[in-house]
PDB file of C-alpha atoms in Angstrom:
ATOM      1  CA  UNK A  61       4.210  83.389 141.198  1.00 50.00           C
ATOM      2  CA  UNK A  62       5.883  79.787 140.006  1.00 46.00           C
ATOM      3  CA  UNK A  63       8.404  78.242 142.854  1.00 54.00           C
ATOM      4  CA  UNK A  64      10.247  76.196 140.328  1.00 58.00           C
ATOM      5  CA  UNK A  65      13.769  76.757 139.041  1.00 59.00           C
ATOM      6  CA  UNK A  66      13.750  79.717 136.783  1.00 76.00           C
ATOM      7  CA  UNK A  67      13.408  79.326 133.166  1.00 95.00           C
ATOM      8  CA  UNK A  68      16.497  80.636 131.167  1.00 97.00           C
ATOM      9  CA  UNK A  69      16.055  82.796 127.793  1.00 98.00           C
ATOM     10  CA  UNK A  70      18.987  83.559 125.398  1.00 98.00           C
ATOM     11  CA  UNK A  71      17.790  86.417 122.985  1.00 98.00           C
ATOM     12  CA  UNK A  72      19.752  87.975 120.083  1.00 98.00           C
ATOM     13  CA  UNK A  73      18.971  90.181 117.075  1.00 97.00           C
ATOM     14  CA  UNK A  74      20.639  90.669 113.903  1.00 96.00           C
ATOM     15  CA  UNK A  75      20.643  92.968 110.930  1.00 95.00           C
ATOM     16  CA  UNK A  76      22.053  93.066 107.365  1.00 93.00           C
ATOM     17  CA  UNK A  77      22.503  96.935 107.014  1.00 89.00           C
ATOM     18  CA  UNK A  78      20.913  99.142 110.113  1.00 89.00           C
ATOM     19  CA  UNK A  79      18.351  99.473 108.682  1.00 94.00           C
ATOM     20  CA  UNK A  80      17.785  96.620 106.519  1.00 94.00           C
ATOM     21  CA  UNK A  81      16.836  92.910 106.957  1.00 96.00           C
ATOM     22  CA  UNK A  82      16.808  91.554 109.997  1.00 97.00           C
ATOM     23  CA  UNK A  83      16.092  88.664 112.226  1.00 98.00           C
ATOM     24  CA  UNK A  84      15.646  87.513 115.938  1.00 98.00           C
ATOM     25  CA  UNK A  85      16.135  84.449 117.664  1.00 98.00           C
ATOM     26  CA  UNK A  86      15.645  83.017 120.855  1.00 98.00           C
ATOM     27  CA  UNK A  87      16.380  79.811 123.249  1.00 98.00           C
ATOM     28  CA  UNK A  88      13.788  78.975 125.881  1.00 98.00           C
ATOM     29  CA  UNK A  89      15.495  76.500 128.657  1.00 97.00           C
ATOM     30  CA  UNK A  90      14.047  74.826 131.593  1.00 94.00           C
ATOM     31  CA  UNK A  91      15.056  72.243 133.892  1.00 87.00           C
ATOM     32  CA  UNK A  92      18.619  70.589 133.613  1.00 83.00           C
ATOM     33  CA  UNK A  93      19.926  66.812 133.149  1.00 87.00           C
ATOM     34  CA  UNK A  94      17.366  64.474 131.858  1.00 90.00           C
ATOM     35  CA  UNK A  95      14.746  66.896 132.558  1.00 89.00           C
ATOM     36  CA  UNK A  96      15.750  69.397 130.529  1.00 92.00           C
ATOM     37  CA  UNK A  97      13.579  71.002 127.681  1.00 95.00           C
ATOM     38  CA  UNK A  98      14.301  73.389 125.175  1.00 96.00           C
ATOM     39  CA  UNK A  99      12.446  75.616 122.394  1.00 98.00           C
ATOM     40  CA  UNK A 100      14.004  77.625 119.955  1.00 98.00           C
ATOM     41  CA  UNK A 101      12.333  80.013 117.813  1.00 98.00           C
ATOM     42  CA  UNK A 102      13.058  82.735 115.347  1.00 98.00           C
ATOM     43  CA  UNK A 103      11.561  84.941 112.874  1.00 97.00           C
ATOM     44  CA  UNK A 104      12.764  88.028 110.980  1.00 96.00           C
ATOM     45  CA  UNK A 105      11.657  91.650 109.138  1.00 96.00           C
ATOM     46  CA  UNK A 106      12.085  92.818 105.945  1.00 94.00           C
ATOM     47  CA  UNK A 107      13.056  96.400 106.796  1.00 94.00           C
ATOM     48  CA  UNK A 108      14.043  96.962 110.465  1.00 97.00           C
ATOM     49  CA  UNK A 109      17.144  97.674 112.880  1.00 97.00           C
ATOM     50  CA  UNK A 110      19.281  95.992 114.980  1.00 96.00           C
ATOM     51  CA  UNK A 111      17.874  97.290 118.294  1.00 98.00           C
ATOM     52  CA  UNK A 112      14.170  96.517 116.913  1.00 98.00           C
ATOM     53  CA  UNK A 113      15.352  92.960 116.614  1.00 98.00           C
ATOM     54  CA  UNK A 114      17.036  92.694 119.900  1.00 98.00           C
ATOM     55  CA  UNK A 115      13.671  94.005 121.370  1.00 98.00           C
ATOM     56  CA  UNK A 116      11.613  91.322 119.219  1.00 98.00           C
ATOM     57  CA  UNK A 117      13.646  88.455 120.354  1.00 98.00           C
ATOM     58  CA  UNK A 118      12.738  88.886 124.062  1.00 98.00           C
ATOM     59  CA  UNK A 119       9.228  90.070 123.228  1.00 98.00           C
ATOM     60  CA  UNK A 120       8.562  86.922 121.103  1.00 98.00           C
ATOM     61  CA  UNK A 121      10.308  84.638 123.917  1.00 98.00           C
ATOM     62  CA  UNK A 122       8.093  86.208 126.525  1.00 98.00           C
ATOM     63  CA  UNK A 123       4.951  85.317 124.488  1.00 98.00           C
ATOM     64  CA  UNK A 124       5.952  81.804 124.147  1.00 98.00           C
ATOM     65  CA  UNK A 125       5.143  81.834 128.357  1.00 97.00           C
ATOM     66  CA  UNK A 126       1.532  80.675 129.134  1.00 95.00           C
ATOM     67  CA  UNK A 127       1.703  81.325 132.800  1.00 95.00           C
ATOM     68  CA  UNK A 128       3.653  83.650 135.073  1.00 96.00           C
ATOM     69  CA  UNK A 129       7.495  82.497 135.420  1.00 95.00           C
ATOM     70  CA  UNK A 130      10.627  83.367 137.352  1.00 96.00           C
ATOM     71  CA  UNK A 131      13.319  83.530 134.205  1.00 97.00           C
ATOM     72  CA  UNK A 132      16.683  84.969 133.418  1.00 97.00           C
ATOM     73  CA  UNK A 133      16.961  86.923 130.245  1.00 98.00           C
ATOM     74  CA  UNK A 134      20.594  86.796 128.996  1.00 97.00           C
ATOM     75  CA  UNK A 135      21.222  89.465 126.257  1.00 98.00           C
ATOM     76  CA  UNK A 136      24.208  90.987 124.319  1.00 97.00           C
ATOM     77  CA  UNK A 137      22.232  94.165 123.721  1.00 97.00           C
ATOM     78  CA  UNK A 138      23.089  96.870 126.415  1.00 97.00           C
ATOM     79  CA  UNK A 139      20.120  98.562 124.836  1.00 98.00           C
ATOM     80  CA  UNK A 140      17.673  96.090 125.796  1.00 98.00           C
ATOM     81  CA  UNK A 141      19.250  95.153 129.174  1.00 98.00           C
ATOM     82  CA  UNK A 142      19.863  98.769 130.374  1.00 97.00           C
ATOM     83  CA  UNK A 143      16.352  99.861 128.766  1.00 98.00           C
ATOM     84  CA  UNK A 144      14.092  97.722 130.556  1.00 98.00           C
ATOM     85  CA  UNK A 145      15.878  97.572 133.934  1.00 96.00           C
ATOM     86  CA  UNK A 146      17.225 101.009 134.274  1.00 96.00           C
ATOM     87  CA  UNK A 147      15.797 103.438 131.611  1.00 97.00           C
ATOM     88  CA  UNK A 148      12.019 102.553 131.235  1.00 98.00           C
ATOM     89  CA  UNK A 149      10.534 103.902 134.187  1.00 97.00           C
ATOM     90  CA  UNK A 150      11.918 107.198 133.341  1.00 97.00           C
ATOM     91  CA  UNK A 151      10.540 107.234 130.361  1.00 97.00           C
ATOM     92  CA  UNK A 152       7.157 106.291 131.274  1.00 97.00           C
ATOM     93  CA  UNK A 153       7.147 109.152 133.936  1.00 97.00           C
ATOM     94  CA  UNK A 154       8.145 111.533 131.074  1.00 97.00           C
ATOM     95  CA  UNK A 155       5.503 110.591 128.673  1.00 97.00           C
ATOM     96  CA  UNK A 156       7.664 108.462 126.650  1.00 97.00           C
ATOM     97  CA  UNK A 157      10.476 110.826 125.982  1.00 97.00           C
ATOM     98  CA  UNK A 158      14.084 110.893 126.613  1.00 94.00           C
ATOM     99  CA  UNK A 159      16.098 113.155 129.316  1.00 93.00           C
ATOM    100  CA  UNK A 160      16.602 115.273 126.283  1.00 96.00           C
ATOM    101  CA  UNK A 161      12.965 115.631 125.265  1.00 96.00           C
ATOM    102  CA  UNK A 162      12.974 113.212 122.313  1.00 96.00           C
ATOM    103  CA  UNK A 163      10.625 110.651 121.647  1.00 97.00           C
ATOM    104  CA  UNK A 164      11.861 107.166 122.792  1.00 98.00           C
ATOM    105  CA  UNK A 165      12.878 105.185 119.822  1.00 97.00           C
ATOM    106  CA  UNK A 166      10.841 102.166 119.226  1.00 98.00           C
ATOM    107  CA  UNK A 167       8.385 102.981 121.848  1.00 98.00           C
ATOM    108  CA  UNK A 168       5.967 100.548 120.297  1.00 98.00           C
ATOM    109  CA  UNK A 169       8.297  97.565 121.046  1.00 98.00           C
ATOM    110  CA  UNK A 170       9.003  99.005 124.427  1.00 98.00           C
ATOM    111  CA  UNK A 171       5.267  99.083 125.499  1.00 98.00           C
ATOM    112  CA  UNK A 172       5.067  95.526 124.042  1.00 98.00           C
ATOM    113  CA  UNK A 173       8.407  94.489 126.169  1.00 98.00           C
ATOM    114  CA  UNK A 174       6.915  96.168 129.436  1.00 98.00           C
ATOM    115  CA  UNK A 175       3.604  94.390 129.235  1.00 98.00           C
ATOM    116  CA  UNK A 176       5.128  91.127 128.352  1.00 98.00           C
ATOM    117  CA  UNK A 177       7.542  91.600 131.342  1.00 98.00           C
ATOM    118  CA  UNK A 178       5.212  92.677 133.816  1.00 98.00           C
ATOM    119  CA  UNK A 179       3.576  89.252 133.771  1.00 97.00           C
ATOM    120  CA  UNK A 180       6.922  87.601 135.047  1.00 97.00           C
ATOM    121  CA  UNK A 181       9.658  87.729 137.735  1.00 96.00           C
ATOM    122  CA  UNK A 182      12.408  88.456 135.173  1.00 97.00           C
ATOM    123  CA  UNK A 183      16.439  88.471 135.804  1.00 96.00           C
ATOM    124  CA  UNK A 184      18.154  90.679 133.228  1.00 97.00           C
ATOM    125  CA  UNK A 185      21.611  89.332 132.452  1.00 96.00           C
ATOM    126  CA  UNK A 186      23.851  91.167 129.988  1.00 97.00           C
ATOM    127  CA  UNK A 187      26.364  88.770 128.242  1.00 96.00           C
ATOM    128  CA  UNK A 188      29.555  89.975 126.001  1.00 92.00           C
ATOM    129  CA  UNK A 189      28.272  89.503 122.548  1.00 85.00           C
ATOM    130  CA  UNK A 190      30.598  87.243 119.882  1.00 79.00           C
ATOM    131  CA  UNK A 191      32.670  86.284 122.894  1.00 84.00           C
ATOM    132  CA  UNK A 192      32.193  82.363 122.682  1.00 84.00           C
ATOM    133  CA  UNK A 193      29.365  82.493 124.909  1.00 87.00           C
ATOM    134  CA  UNK A 194      27.532  79.220 123.450  1.00 95.00           C
ATOM    135  CA  UNK A 195      24.098  80.087 124.203  1.00 96.00           C
ATOM    136  CA  UNK A 196      24.446  83.531 122.762  1.00 96.00           C
ATOM    137  CA  UNK A 197      26.091  82.267 119.982  1.00 96.00           C
ATOM    138  CA  UNK A 198      23.140  79.877 119.195  1.00 97.00           C
ATOM    139  CA  UNK A 199      20.467  82.547 119.779  1.00 98.00           C
ATOM    140  CA  UNK A 200      22.899  84.730 117.183  1.00 97.00           C
ATOM    141  CA  UNK A 201      22.571  81.612 114.905  1.00 97.00           C
ATOM    142  CA  UNK A 202      18.643  81.682 115.509  1.00 98.00           C
ATOM    143  CA  UNK A 203      18.425  85.347 114.487  1.00 98.00           C
ATOM    144  CA  UNK A 204      20.581  84.737 111.471  1.00 97.00           C
ATOM    145  CA  UNK A 205      18.108  81.941 110.213  1.00 97.00           C
ATOM    146  CA  UNK A 206      15.243  84.424 110.910  1.00 97.00           C
ATOM    147  CA  UNK A 207      16.766  86.908 108.448  1.00 95.00           C
ATOM    148  CA  UNK A 208      17.526  84.167 106.037  1.00 93.00           C
ATOM    149  CA  UNK A 209      13.842  82.984 105.923  1.00 90.00           C
ATOM    150  CA  UNK A 210      12.928  86.146 104.429  1.00 84.00           C
ATOM    151  CA  UNK A 211      14.813  85.448 101.453  1.00 77.00           C
ATOM    152  CA  UNK A 212      13.062  82.036 101.036  1.00 71.00           C
ATOM    153  CA  UNK A 213       9.806  83.600 101.122  1.00 64.00           C
ATOM    154  CA  UNK A 214       8.372  84.328  97.511  1.00 59.00           C
TER     155      UNK A 214
END
């Protein structure tokens, strides 16, 4: 595993209607001062949910990483933060069922996130959304840009 200072990932999802058209966005930041580098990514889906877009933001950010890294993943989604750090192991033990024996919603994306996350050493940080956290607000703007990009396509 890489010993460099951790990468910071700020990820967010957005949806107009739930379900409805949605977008995801993320910022990947490494280094500091003059050596700081950032990459912004975003995308969208025509018919989705907010939770799916929150998951996609993190999945797509992790897909950008070409080698294993230490990273801090900042999200305003307790669904994502608790799901990956608390609930997922029990879901897997129960064959992707909840404690109430229901199918885990968004299992396809949880499986993708689990596979991507396994390659890295990740710290999951929840931040309060829409509370002035500069990087969370930027990730939200990227998610909205991803959603808007759907309207620009023919």
